[in-house]
Amino acid sequence: MSPKLTMIAIILGAAAVVLSMSTYVVDQREQALVLQFGNPKAVVQDAGLHFKPPWQSIVTFDKRLLESDVPPNEVITKDKKSIMVDSYARWRITEPLQVYQVARTQTGVKARMDDVVRGKVREVLGQHTLHEIVSGGEKEDLRVALMKSIRDRADAGVQEFGITVIDVRIKRADLPQENSEAVFQRMKAERGRIAKEYRSEGEEAAREIRAEAEKIQKTLLAEAYKKSEIVRGKADAESTAIYAKAYNRDAQFYSFTRSLEAYRNAIGTDTRLVISPDSEFFRFFEQSRK
């Protein structure tokens, strides 16, 4: 290659390098900060191809809505209860220059914003009781108001960082592990107390039912005994009347049949009686020999 062509190639190569160092592209999802020897010179938010001197550098920041998962935060409520609050925040970089001046990078400003959000969560929730935080208390929109208050205070606290907090939400609020165990034991004791009350009430009801059943049983038995005695009395009266009628018709025959019945009941196959032969019991035997 001739010296002339070599020189042209060198010039073109140098021009290409200078051109590459003088141009940059801003993505539609980003915004750029132009630096000259570390000092901010301009903020570029328009997407597309842009030009700059070769000695300047570019730092890009995200333009989209960002989400930050804030680490769990211990909060002391108004009624002195300790809870672990897990929250997240949505935010956006609005002033890249301020972000660079405060934290240099997007990651650095995110860490500062997380600190502010945690502080505002403790500040707002600390003004309310655990019942109000968990269930909303007597106001239906209390939890919405709490989230709005945290967002507004956090947004006011990060204005100097060049960002805007769009929203703050609580994912969950749990008691610390040691508190959870204590609450579980209290719940267990409370359920045991309620179960004991139910058992006591059941035993009392059972005793009342048994007492009532025994009372009804005694009443029925007494009534049945009364009726049976009345029937037995009537039957005895009827049998006595029949015996009396039979006796009046033939007293001698009646005595004879009663004696035979007595012999049948008193004297068995192997029965031995030690009795005088002339006793009244054998008087019909004496009569038969005569």
mmCIF file of C-alpha atoms in Angstrom:
data_model
loop_
_atom_site.group_PDB
_atom_site.id
_atom_site.type_symbol
_atom_site.label_atom_id
_atom_site.label_comp_id
_atom_site.label_asym_id
_atom_site.label_seq_id
_atom_site.Cartn_x
_atom_site.Cartn_y
_atom_site.Cartn_z
ATOM 1 C CA MET A 1 0.000 0.000 0.000
ATOM 2 C CA SER A 2 1.288 3.417 -0.924
ATOM 3 C CA PRO A 3 2.089 6.007 1.748
ATOM 4 C CA LYS A 4 -0.819 8.104 0.514
ATOM 5 C CA LEU A 5 -3.367 5.342 0.968
ATOM 6 C CA THR A 6 -1.916 4.487 4.371
ATOM 7 C CA MET A 7 -2.303 8.066 5.466
ATOM 8 C CA ILE A 8 -5.892 8.141 4.224
ATOM 9 C CA ALA A 9 -6.658 4.924 6.111
ATOM 10 C CA ILE A 10 -5.160 6.354 9.294
ATOM 11 C CA ILE A 11 -7.129 9.568 8.902
ATOM 12 C CA LEU A 12 -10.357 7.671 8.283
ATOM 13 C CA GLY A 13 -9.699 5.397 11.281
ATOM 14 C CA ALA A 14 -9.007 8.355 13.497
ATOM 15 C CA ALA A 15 -12.125 10.078 12.211
ATOM 16 C CA ALA A 16 -14.168 6.964 12.954
ATOM 17 C CA VAL A 17 -12.788 6.819 16.502
ATOM 18 C CA VAL A 18 -13.454 10.504 17.062
ATOM 19 C CA LEU A 19 -16.937 10.119 15.587
ATOM 20 C CA SER A 20 -17.723 7.130 17.849
ATOM 21 C CA MET A 21 -16.492 9.113 20.842
ATOM 22 C CA SER A 22 -18.588 12.097 19.799
ATOM 23 C CA THR A 23 -21.899 10.318 19.351
ATOM 24 C CA TYR A 24 -24.130 8.480 21.775
ATOM 25 C CA VAL A 25 -27.619 7.000 21.675
ATOM 26 C CA VAL A 26 -30.220 7.581 24.382
ATOM 27 C CA ASP A 27 -32.702 4.712 24.678
ATOM 28 C CA GLN A 28 -36.360 5.637 24.969
ATOM 29 C CA ARG A 29 -36.401 3.989 28.411
ATOM 30 C CA GLU A 30 -33.459 6.054 29.659
ATOM 31 C CA GLN A 31 -32.258 9.578 30.321
ATOM 32 C CA ALA A 32 -28.617 10.663 30.092
ATOM 33 C CA LEU A 33 -26.338 12.973 32.024
ATOM 34 C CA VAL A 34 -23.378 14.451 30.115
ATOM 35 C CA LEU A 35 -20.195 14.797 32.178
ATOM 36 C CA GLN A 36 -17.028 16.686 31.393
ATOM 37 C CA PHE A 37 -14.119 15.582 33.526
ATOM 38 C CA GLY A 38 -16.616 14.423 36.189
ATOM 39 C CA ASN A 39 -18.614 17.642 36.182
ATOM 40 C CA PRO A 40 -22.240 17.567 34.940
ATOM 41 C CA LYS A 41 -22.770 19.595 31.764
ATOM 42 C CA ALA A 42 -26.212 18.669 30.440
ATOM 43 C CA VAL A 43 -29.235 16.428 30.934
ATOM 44 C CA VAL A 44 -30.579 14.669 27.855
ATOM 45 C CA GLN A 45 -34.030 13.114 28.087
ATOM 46 C CA ASP A 46 -34.898 12.889 24.372
ATOM 47 C CA ALA A 47 -34.378 9.456 22.858
ATOM 48 C CA GLY A 48 -32.220 9.123 19.749
ATOM 49 C CA LEU A 49 -28.737 9.909 18.425
ATOM 50 C CA HIS A 50 -26.864 12.780 20.075
ATOM 51 C CA PHE A 51 -23.422 14.412 19.684
ATOM 52 C CA LYS A 52 -20.872 15.544 22.226
ATOM 53 C CA PRO A 53 -17.181 16.416 22.382
ATOM 54 C CA PRO A 54 -14.969 13.312 22.628
ATOM 55 C CA TRP A 55 -13.706 14.265 26.065
ATOM 56 C CA GLN A 56 -17.153 14.170 27.577
ATOM 57 C CA SER A 57 -18.703 10.997 29.067
ATOM 58 C CA ILE A 58 -22.269 9.766 29.513
ATOM 59 C CA VAL A 59 -24.078 8.366 32.580
ATOM 60 C CA THR A 60 -27.565 6.930 32.009
ATOM 61 C CA PHE A 61 -30.465 6.626 34.424
ATOM 62 C CA ASP A 62 -33.708 4.691 34.036
ATOM 63 C CA LYS A 63 -36.732 6.740 33.025
ATOM 64 C CA ARG A 64 -39.303 4.026 33.748
ATOM 65 C CA LEU A 65 -41.377 3.449 36.869
ATOM 66 C CA LEU A 66 -39.127 1.526 39.247
ATOM 67 C CA GLU A 67 -40.017 -0.755 42.126
ATOM 68 C CA SER A 68 -38.040 -1.133 45.328
ATOM 69 C CA ASP A 69 -38.660 -4.013 47.756
ATOM 70 C CA VAL A 70 -37.932 -2.377 51.087
ATOM 71 C CA PRO A 71 -36.433 -4.772 53.700
ATOM 72 C CA PRO A 72 -38.725 -5.724 56.629
ATOM 73 C CA ASN A 73 -38.952 -2.956 59.169
ATOM 74 C CA GLU A 74 -39.733 -3.234 62.909
ATOM 75 C CA VAL A 75 -42.446 -0.799 63.991
ATOM 76 C CA ILE A 76 -43.585 0.039 67.539
ATOM 77 C CA THR A 77 -47.304 0.819 67.428
ATOM 78 C CA LYS A 78 -49.184 3.349 69.511
ATOM 79 C CA ASP A 79 -50.245 0.616 71.962
ATOM 80 C CA LYS A 80 -46.594 -0.458 72.368
ATOM 81 C CA LYS A 81 -46.847 -3.568 70.191
ATOM 82 C CA SER A 82 -43.904 -4.588 68.019
ATOM 83 C CA ILE A 83 -44.612 -5.706 64.431
ATOM 84 C CA MET A 84 -42.472 -6.480 61.399
ATOM 85 C CA VAL A 85 -43.718 -4.542 58.371
ATOM 86 C CA ASP A 86 -42.718 -5.704 54.883
ATOM 87 C CA SER A 87 -43.383 -2.995 52.285
ATOM 88 C CA TYR A 88 -42.428 -1.930 48.767
ATOM 89 C CA ALA A 89 -42.287 1.401 46.932
ATOM 90 C CA ARG A 90 -42.739 2.522 43.334
ATOM 91 C CA TRP A 91 -40.640 5.493 42.312
ATOM 92 C CA ARG A 92 -39.224 7.371 39.336
ATOM 93 C CA ILE A 93 -36.056 9.382 38.653
ATOM 94 C CA THR A 94 -37.148 12.897 37.708
ATOM 95 C CA GLU A 95 -33.874 14.847 38.095
ATOM 96 C CA PRO A 96 -30.806 12.845 36.960
ATOM 97 C CA LEU A 97 -28.510 15.732 37.892
ATOM 98 C CA GLN A 98 -29.670 15.689 41.514
ATOM 99 C CA VAL A 99 -29.350 11.909 41.625
ATOM 100 C CA TYR A 100 -25.744 12.189 40.426
ATOM 101 C CA GLN A 101 -24.919 14.951 42.880
ATOM 102 C CA VAL A 102 -26.442 13.112 45.859
ATOM 103 C CA ALA A 103 -25.652 9.447 45.241
ATOM 104 C CA ARG A 104 -23.752 9.253 41.936
ATOM 105 C CA THR A 105 -25.618 6.103 40.829
ATOM 106 C CA GLN A 106 -29.162 4.791 40.585
ATOM 107 C CA THR A 107 -28.326 2.030 43.085
ATOM 108 C CA GLY A 108 -27.032 4.587 45.583
ATOM 109 C CA VAL A 109 -30.124 6.755 45.427
ATOM 110 C CA LYS A 110 -32.347 3.671 45.774
ATOM 111 C CA ALA A 111 -30.619 2.770 49.055
ATOM 112 C CA ARG A 112 -31.209 6.302 50.369
ATOM 113 C CA MET A 113 -34.836 6.204 49.297
ATOM 114 C CA ASP A 114 -35.318 2.856 51.085
ATOM 115 C CA ASP A 115 -34.060 4.440 54.297
ATOM 116 C CA VAL A 116 -36.525 7.312 53.941
ATOM 117 C CA VAL A 117 -39.449 4.960 53.231
ATOM 118 C CA ARG A 118 -38.627 2.796 56.256
ATOM 119 C CA GLY A 119 -38.482 5.878 58.445
ATOM 120 C CA LYS A 120 -41.850 7.163 57.207
ATOM 121 C CA VAL A 121 -43.435 3.735 57.683
ATOM 122 C CA ARG A 122 -42.300 3.732 61.333
ATOM 123 C CA GLU A 123 -43.396 7.352 61.762
ATOM 124 C CA VAL A 124 -46.931 6.917 60.381
ATOM 125 C CA LEU A 125 -47.738 3.441 61.729
ATOM 126 C CA GLY A 126 -46.336 4.381 65.140
ATOM 127 C CA GLN A 127 -49.250 6.818 65.525
ATOM 128 C CA HIS A 128 -51.844 4.021 65.359
ATOM 129 C CA THR A 129 -52.671 0.871 67.320
ATOM 130 C CA LEU A 130 -52.056 -2.660 66.101
ATOM 131 C CA HIS A 131 -55.802 -3.222 65.700
ATOM 132 C CA GLU A 132 -56.117 -0.144 63.481
ATOM 133 C CA ILE A 133 -53.133 -1.166 61.331
ATOM 134 C CA VAL A 134 -54.292 -4.755 60.841
ATOM 135 C CA SER A 135 -58.068 -4.367 60.545
ATOM 136 C CA GLY A 136 -58.555 -0.661 59.858
ATOM 137 C CA GLY A 137 -60.305 -0.003 63.150
ATOM 138 C CA GLU A 138 -63.626 1.813 62.941
ATOM 139 C CA LYS A 139 -62.728 3.650 59.709
ATOM 140 C CA GLU A 140 -63.189 1.692 56.507
ATOM 141 C CA ASP A 141 -60.617 3.747 54.565
ATOM 142 C CA LEU A 142 -58.016 4.013 57.350
ATOM 143 C CA ARG A 143 -55.479 1.699 55.689
ATOM 144 C CA VAL A 144 -55.803 3.595 52.407
ATOM 145 C CA ALA A 145 -55.210 6.837 54.299
ATOM 146 C CA LEU A 146 -52.164 5.324 56.001
ATOM 147 C CA MET A 147 -50.625 4.290 52.676
ATOM 148 C CA LYS A 148 -51.302 7.733 51.211
ATOM 149 C CA SER A 149 -49.761 9.453 54.228
ATOM 150 C CA ILE A 150 -46.634 7.281 54.026
ATOM 151 C CA ARG A 151 -46.316 7.958 50.306
ATOM 152 C CA ASP A 152 -46.722 11.728 50.688
ATOM 153 C CA ARG A 153 -44.216 11.950 53.519
ATOM 154 C CA ALA A 154 -41.717 9.709 51.734
ATOM 155 C CA ASP A 155 -42.078 11.733 48.537
ATOM 156 C CA ALA A 156 -41.443 14.948 50.455
ATOM 157 C CA GLY A 157 -38.393 13.354 52.047
ATOM 158 C CA VAL A 158 -36.742 12.332 48.738
ATOM 159 C CA GLN A 159 -37.281 15.496 46.739
ATOM 160 C CA GLU A 160 -33.660 16.507 47.287
ATOM 161 C CA PHE A 161 -32.559 13.185 45.758
ATOM 162 C CA GLY A 162 -34.125 14.003 42.392
ATOM 163 C CA ILE A 163 -36.710 11.218 42.543
ATOM 164 C CA THR A 164 -40.473 10.998 43.084
ATOM 165 C CA VAL A 165 -42.204 8.326 45.160
ATOM 166 C CA ILE A 166 -45.324 7.216 43.298
ATOM 167 C CA ASP A 167 -46.712 4.679 45.730
ATOM 168 C CA VAL A 168 -45.921 2.791 48.942
ATOM 169 C CA ARG A 169 -47.688 -0.437 49.859
ATOM 170 C CA ILE A 170 -47.478 -2.866 52.779
ATOM 171 C CA LYS A 171 -47.199 -6.477 51.710
ATOM 172 C CA ARG A 172 -47.579 -7.950 55.165
ATOM 173 C CA ALA A 173 -47.341 -7.073 58.841
ATOM 174 C CA ASP A 174 -46.268 -9.862 61.207
ATOM 175 C CA LEU A 175 -45.462 -10.077 64.853
ATOM 176 C CA PRO A 176 -41.819 -10.884 65.675
ATOM 177 C CA GLN A 177 -41.122 -14.575 66.242
ATOM 178 C CA GLU A 178 -40.935 -14.287 70.026
ATOM 179 C CA ASN A 179 -44.163 -12.253 70.091
ATOM 180 C CA SER A 180 -45.839 -14.717 67.742
ATOM 181 C CA GLU A 181 -45.011 -17.562 70.120
ATOM 182 C CA ALA A 182 -46.373 -15.595 73.073
ATOM 183 C CA VAL A 183 -49.546 -14.717 71.137
ATOM 184 C CA PHE A 184 -49.930 -18.367 70.120
ATOM 185 C CA GLN A 185 -49.662 -19.461 73.758
ATOM 186 C CA ARG A 186 -52.221 -16.833 74.789
ATOM 187 C CA MET A 187 -54.556 -17.960 72.025
ATOM 188 C CA LYS A 188 -54.067 -21.581 73.093
ATOM 189 C CA ALA A 189 -54.821 -20.698 76.724
ATOM 190 C CA GLU A 190 -57.869 -18.684 75.671
ATOM 191 C CA ARG A 191 -59.196 -21.540 73.537
ATOM 192 C CA GLY A 192 -58.548 -23.915 76.445
ATOM 193 C CA ARG A 193 -60.520 -21.627 78.756
ATOM 194 C CA ILE A 194 -63.410 -21.444 76.298
ATOM 195 C CA ALA A 195 -63.358 -25.233 75.852
ATOM 196 C CA LYS A 196 -63.396 -25.658 79.639
ATOM 197 C CA GLU A 197 -66.402 -23.327 79.886
ATOM 198 C CA TYR A 198 -68.206 -25.298 77.173
ATOM 199 C CA ARG A 199 -67.431 -28.577 78.966
ATOM 200 C CA SER A 200 -68.650 -27.152 82.284
ATOM 201 C CA GLU A 201 -71.835 -25.890 80.659
ATOM 202 C CA GLY A 202 -72.303 -29.274 78.978
ATOM 203 C CA GLU A 203 -71.781 -31.163 82.244
ATOM 204 C CA GLU A 204 -74.235 -28.845 84.017
ATOM 205 C CA ALA A 205 -76.796 -29.348 81.250
ATOM 206 C CA ALA A 206 -76.210 -33.118 81.429
ATOM 207 C CA ARG A 207 -76.778 -33.100 85.191
ATOM 208 C CA GLU A 208 -80.006 -31.134 84.745
ATOM 209 C CA ILE A 209 -81.183 -33.543 82.036
ATOM 210 C CA ARG A 210 -80.318 -36.577 84.185
ATOM 211 C CA ALA A 211 -82.050 -35.038 87.212
ATOM 212 C CA GLU A 212 -85.143 -34.306 85.141
ATOM 213 C CA ALA A 213 -85.083 -37.838 83.696
ATOM 214 C CA GLU A 214 -84.736 -39.347 87.178
ATOM 215 C CA LYS A 215 -87.603 -37.171 88.389
ATOM 216 C CA ILE A 216 -89.784 -38.310 85.480
ATOM 217 C CA GLN A 217 -88.709 -41.913 86.107
ATOM 218 C CA LYS A 218 -89.672 -41.739 89.775
ATOM 219 C CA THR A 219 -92.981 -40.105 88.888
ATOM 220 C CA LEU A 220 -93.759 -42.796 86.307
ATOM 221 C CA LEU A 221 -92.740 -45.595 88.666
ATOM 222 C CA ALA A 222 -94.805 -44.107 91.480
ATOM 223 C CA GLU A 223 -97.781 -43.720 89.171
ATOM 224 C CA ALA A 224 -97.356 -47.267 87.879
ATOM 225 C CA TYR A 225 -97.003 -48.606 91.441
ATOM 226 C CA LYS A 226 -100.127 -46.712 92.454
ATOM 227 C CA LYS A 227 -102.088 -48.138 89.526
ATOM 228 C CA SER A 228 -100.735 -51.644 90.186
ATOM 229 C CA GLU A 229 -101.737 -51.429 93.849
ATOM 230 C CA ILE A 230 -105.203 -50.238 92.872
ATOM 231 C CA VAL A 231 -105.556 -53.125 90.403
ATOM 232 C CA ARG A 232 -104.137 -55.575 92.965
ATOM 233 C CA GLY A 233 -106.531 -54.265 95.601
ATOM 234 C CA LYS A 234 -109.494 -54.639 93.264
ATOM 235 C CA ALA A 235 -108.359 -58.149 92.315
ATOM 236 C CA ASP A 236 -107.901 -59.118 95.963
ATOM 237 C CA ALA A 237 -111.327 -57.724 96.708
ATOM 238 C CA GLU A 238 -112.852 -59.677 93.835
ATOM 239 C CA SER A 239 -111.034 -62.875 94.813
ATOM 240 C CA THR A 240 -112.115 -62.437 98.439
ATOM 241 C CA ALA A 241 -115.695 -61.924 97.299
ATOM 242 C CA ILE A 242 -115.496 -65.063 95.165
ATOM 243 C CA TYR A 243 -114.000 -67.055 98.058
ATOM 244 C CA ALA A 244 -116.695 -65.708 100.391
ATOM 245 C CA LYS A 245 -119.429 -66.594 97.935
ATOM 246 C CA ALA A 246 -118.060 -70.082 97.459
ATOM 247 C CA TYR A 247 -117.704 -70.554 101.206
ATOM 248 C CA ASN A 248 -121.252 -69.441 101.822
ATOM 249 C CA ARG A 249 -122.615 -71.916 99.281
ATOM 250 C CA ASP A 250 -120.900 -75.011 100.842
ATOM 251 C CA ALA A 251 -118.554 -74.291 103.703
ATOM 252 C CA GLN A 252 -117.643 -77.963 104.207
ATOM 253 C CA PHE A 253 -116.687 -78.521 100.557
ATOM 254 C CA TYR A 254 -114.775 -75.236 100.522
ATOM 255 C CA SER A 255 -112.760 -76.305 103.539
ATOM 256 C CA PHE A 256 -112.130 -79.691 101.925
ATOM 257 C CA THR A 257 -110.814 -78.197 98.645
ATOM 258 C CA ARG A 258 -108.648 -75.718 100.508
ATOM 259 C CA SER A 259 -107.190 -78.525 102.579
ATOM 260 C CA LEU A 260 -106.401 -80.543 99.441
ATOM 261 C CA GLU A 261 -104.688 -77.514 97.962
ATOM 262 C CA ALA A 262 -102.690 -77.146 101.169
ATOM 263 C CA TYR A 263 -101.720 -80.855 101.052
ATOM 264 C CA ARG A 264 -100.605 -80.477 97.423
ATOM 265 C CA ASN A 265 -98.465 -77.436 98.232
ATOM 266 C CA ALA A 266 -97.025 -78.724 101.509
ATOM 267 C CA ILE A 267 -96.440 -82.403 100.853
ATOM 268 C CA GLY A 268 -94.070 -83.404 98.080
ATOM 269 C CA THR A 269 -92.625 -86.763 96.987
ATOM 270 C CA ASP A 270 -89.750 -86.666 99.468
ATOM 271 C CA THR A 271 -91.452 -84.582 102.126
ATOM 272 C CA ARG A 272 -91.381 -85.696 105.741
ATOM 273 C CA LEU A 273 -93.702 -84.093 108.245
ATOM 274 C CA VAL A 274 -93.285 -84.478 111.960
ATOM 275 C CA ILE A 275 -96.781 -83.661 113.173
ATOM 276 C CA SER A 276 -99.383 -85.196 115.429
ATOM 277 C CA PRO A 277 -101.883 -87.387 113.515
ATOM 278 C CA ASP A 278 -104.768 -85.828 115.330
ATOM 279 C CA SER A 279 -103.765 -82.287 114.382
ATOM 280 C CA GLU A 280 -106.196 -80.022 112.604
ATOM 281 C CA PHE A 281 -104.093 -80.320 109.427
ATOM 282 C CA PHE A 282 -105.119 -83.995 108.939
ATOM 283 C CA ARG A 283 -108.661 -83.751 110.168
ATOM 284 C CA PHE A 284 -110.116 -84.836 106.788
ATOM 285 C CA PHE A 285 -107.994 -88.003 106.931
ATOM 286 C CA GLU A 286 -109.489 -88.809 110.344
ATOM 287 C CA GLN A 287 -112.990 -88.237 108.986
ATOM 288 C CA SER A 288 -112.374 -90.577 106.049
ATOM 289 C CA ARG A 289 -111.403 -93.446 108.380
ATOM 290 C CA LYS A 290 -114.664 -93.039 110.234
#
